[in-house]
Amino acid sequence: MTRRPMLKRFLADESGATAIEYGLIATLIGVAIIGGASATGTAISNLWGGSESKINAVLTQ
C-alpha cells in the first residue's frame, strides 16, 4: 500500500523535465553560436582571400 503514494509522487515530480528543458536550451544556443562562428569565418576568409589576390596583382606588376 505504500507504493501508490510513492508512485504518485514520482509521476508528479517535474524537476527532471526542467533539467531537460535547460539542456535543450543550452544545445540550441550552442548550435546558434557554431552557426554564427562558421558564417563569420567564411566572411573573413572571403575578405582576406580577395585582399590577397589584389596584393599579388599589385606586386607582380
Short mmCIF file of N, CA and C in Angstrom, two decimals:
data_model
loop_
_atom_site.label_atom_id
_atom_site.label_comp_id
_atom_site.label_asym_id
_atom_site.label_seq_id
_atom_site.Cartn_x
_atom_site.Cartn_y
_atom_site.Cartn_z
N MET A 1 0.80 -1.19 0.00
CA MET A 1 0.00 0.00 0.00
C MET A 1 0.85 1.26 0.00
N THR A 2 2.07 1.18 0.39
CA THR A 2 2.92 2.37 0.39
C THR A 2 3.45 2.68 -1.00
N ARG A 3 3.25 1.78 -1.94
CA ARG A 3 3.75 2.02 -3.29
C ARG A 3 2.94 3.08 -4.02
N ARG A 4 1.66 3.13 -3.81
CA ARG A 4 0.83 4.09 -4.55
C ARG A 4 1.22 5.53 -4.26
N PRO A 5 1.37 5.96 -3.02
CA PRO A 5 1.79 7.35 -2.80
C PRO A 5 3.17 7.64 -3.40
N MET A 6 4.07 6.67 -3.33
CA MET A 6 5.40 6.88 -3.89
C MET A 6 5.31 7.02 -5.42
N LEU A 7 4.49 6.23 -6.05
CA LEU A 7 4.32 6.30 -7.49
C LEU A 7 3.68 7.64 -7.87
N LYS A 8 2.70 8.09 -7.10
CA LYS A 8 2.07 9.38 -7.38
C LYS A 8 3.08 10.52 -7.24
N ARG A 9 3.92 10.44 -6.22
CA ARG A 9 4.94 11.48 -6.05
C ARG A 9 5.93 11.46 -7.21
N PHE A 10 6.30 10.26 -7.65
CA PHE A 10 7.23 10.13 -8.78
C PHE A 10 6.64 10.73 -10.05
N LEU A 11 5.39 10.43 -10.32
CA LEU A 11 4.75 10.94 -11.53
C LEU A 11 4.50 12.45 -11.46
N ALA A 12 4.33 12.98 -10.27
CA ALA A 12 4.09 14.41 -10.11
C ALA A 12 5.37 15.23 -10.10
N ASP A 13 6.51 14.59 -9.91
CA ASP A 13 7.79 15.29 -9.85
C ASP A 13 8.19 15.78 -11.24
N GLU A 14 8.40 17.09 -11.38
CA GLU A 14 8.75 17.67 -12.67
C GLU A 14 10.17 18.24 -12.70
N SER A 15 10.98 17.94 -11.72
CA SER A 15 12.33 18.51 -11.68
C SER A 15 13.19 17.97 -12.82
N GLY A 16 12.99 16.75 -13.23
CA GLY A 16 13.75 16.20 -14.36
C GLY A 16 13.38 16.88 -15.66
N ALA A 17 12.12 17.22 -15.82
CA ALA A 17 11.67 17.91 -17.03
C ALA A 17 12.34 19.28 -17.14
N THR A 18 12.52 19.95 -16.03
CA THR A 18 13.18 21.25 -16.04
C THR A 18 14.64 21.10 -16.48
N ALA A 19 15.31 20.09 -16.01
CA ALA A 19 16.70 19.86 -16.40
C ALA A 19 16.80 19.56 -17.89
N ILE A 20 15.86 18.81 -18.41
CA ILE A 20 15.86 18.51 -19.85
C ILE A 20 15.62 19.78 -20.66
N GLU A 21 14.72 20.63 -20.19
CA GLU A 21 14.46 21.89 -20.89
C GLU A 21 15.69 22.77 -20.92
N TYR A 22 16.39 22.87 -19.80
CA TYR A 22 17.63 23.66 -19.77
C TYR A 22 18.67 23.05 -20.70
N GLY A 23 18.74 21.75 -20.78
CA GLY A 23 19.67 21.09 -21.68
C GLY A 23 19.36 21.40 -23.13
N LEU A 24 18.07 21.39 -23.48
CA LEU A 24 17.67 21.72 -24.85
C LEU A 24 17.99 23.18 -25.19
N ILE A 25 17.75 24.07 -24.25
CA ILE A 25 18.06 25.48 -24.48
C ILE A 25 19.55 25.67 -24.68
N ALA A 26 20.36 25.03 -23.85
CA ALA A 26 21.82 25.13 -23.99
C ALA A 26 22.28 24.57 -25.33
N THR A 27 21.66 23.48 -25.77
CA THR A 27 22.02 22.90 -27.07
C THR A 27 21.69 23.85 -28.21
N LEU A 28 20.52 24.46 -28.16
CA LEU A 28 20.13 25.41 -29.21
C LEU A 28 21.04 26.63 -29.24
N ILE A 29 21.44 27.11 -28.07
CA ILE A 29 22.37 28.23 -28.02
C ILE A 29 23.71 27.83 -28.61
N GLY A 30 24.16 26.63 -28.30
CA GLY A 30 25.42 26.14 -28.87
C GLY A 30 25.37 26.03 -30.38
N VAL A 31 24.27 25.52 -30.91
CA VAL A 31 24.11 25.41 -32.36
C VAL A 31 24.12 26.80 -33.00
N ALA A 32 23.47 27.76 -32.37
CA ALA A 32 23.45 29.13 -32.90
C ALA A 32 24.85 29.74 -32.89
N ILE A 33 25.60 29.50 -31.84
CA ILE A 33 26.97 30.03 -31.76
C ILE A 33 27.85 29.41 -32.84
N ILE A 34 27.74 28.10 -33.02
CA ILE A 34 28.53 27.42 -34.04
C ILE A 34 28.17 27.93 -35.43
N GLY A 35 26.89 28.10 -35.70
CA GLY A 35 26.46 28.62 -37.00
C GLY A 35 26.96 30.03 -37.24
N GLY A 36 26.89 30.87 -36.24
CA GLY A 36 27.37 32.25 -36.38
C GLY A 36 28.88 32.31 -36.57
N ALA A 37 29.60 31.49 -35.84
CA ALA A 37 31.06 31.47 -35.98
C ALA A 37 31.45 30.96 -37.36
N SER A 38 30.74 29.98 -37.85
CA SER A 38 31.03 29.45 -39.19
C SER A 38 30.79 30.51 -40.26
N ALA A 39 29.68 31.21 -40.15
CA ALA A 39 29.37 32.27 -41.13
C ALA A 39 30.40 33.40 -41.05
N THR A 40 30.80 33.75 -39.85
CA THR A 40 31.80 34.81 -39.67
C THR A 40 33.14 34.36 -40.25
N GLY A 41 33.51 33.12 -40.01
CA GLY A 41 34.77 32.60 -40.55
C GLY A 41 34.79 32.60 -42.06
N THR A 42 33.68 32.23 -42.66
CA THR A 42 33.59 32.25 -44.12
C THR A 42 33.72 33.67 -44.66
N ALA A 43 33.06 34.62 -44.02
CA ALA A 43 33.13 36.02 -44.46
C ALA A 43 34.55 36.56 -44.34
N ILE A 44 35.22 36.25 -43.25
CA ILE A 44 36.60 36.72 -43.06
C ILE A 44 37.53 36.06 -44.07
N SER A 45 37.32 34.79 -44.33
CA SER A 45 38.13 34.09 -45.32
C SER A 45 37.97 34.71 -46.70
N ASN A 46 36.74 35.02 -47.07
CA ASN A 46 36.50 35.68 -48.36
C ASN A 46 37.13 37.06 -48.42
N LEU A 47 37.07 37.79 -47.32
CA LEU A 47 37.66 39.13 -47.26
C LEU A 47 39.16 39.06 -47.47
N TRP A 48 39.84 38.19 -46.72
CA TRP A 48 41.29 38.09 -46.84
C TRP A 48 41.70 37.46 -48.17
N GLY A 49 40.91 36.54 -48.68
CA GLY A 49 41.21 35.94 -49.97
C GLY A 49 41.18 36.98 -51.08
N GLY A 50 40.21 37.85 -51.05
CA GLY A 50 40.12 38.93 -52.04
C GLY A 50 41.27 39.90 -51.90
N SER A 51 41.65 40.22 -50.68
CA SER A 51 42.77 41.14 -50.45
C SER A 51 44.07 40.52 -50.92
N GLU A 52 44.23 39.24 -50.68
CA GLU A 52 45.46 38.55 -51.09
C GLU A 52 45.63 38.59 -52.61
N SER A 53 44.55 38.34 -53.34
CA SER A 53 44.66 38.36 -54.80
C SER A 53 44.96 39.76 -55.31
N LYS A 54 44.42 40.79 -54.69
CA LYS A 54 44.69 42.17 -55.09
C LYS A 54 46.15 42.55 -54.80
N ILE A 55 46.65 42.15 -53.65
CA ILE A 55 48.04 42.44 -53.28
C ILE A 55 48.98 41.73 -54.25
N ASN A 56 48.72 40.48 -54.56
CA ASN A 56 49.56 39.74 -55.51
C ASN A 56 49.53 40.37 -56.88
N ALA A 57 48.39 40.89 -57.30
CA ALA A 57 48.28 41.55 -58.60
C ALA A 57 49.12 42.82 -58.63
N VAL A 58 49.13 43.57 -57.54
CA VAL A 58 49.91 44.80 -57.47
C VAL A 58 51.40 44.48 -57.44
N LEU A 59 51.79 43.45 -56.70
CA LEU A 59 53.20 43.12 -56.56
C LEU A 59 53.79 42.53 -57.83
N THR A 60 53.00 41.89 -58.66
CA THR A 60 53.53 41.28 -59.87
C THR A 60 53.59 42.25 -61.03
N GLN A 61 53.11 43.45 -60.88
CA GLN A 61 53.14 44.43 -61.99
C GLN A 61 54.53 45.00 -62.16
#
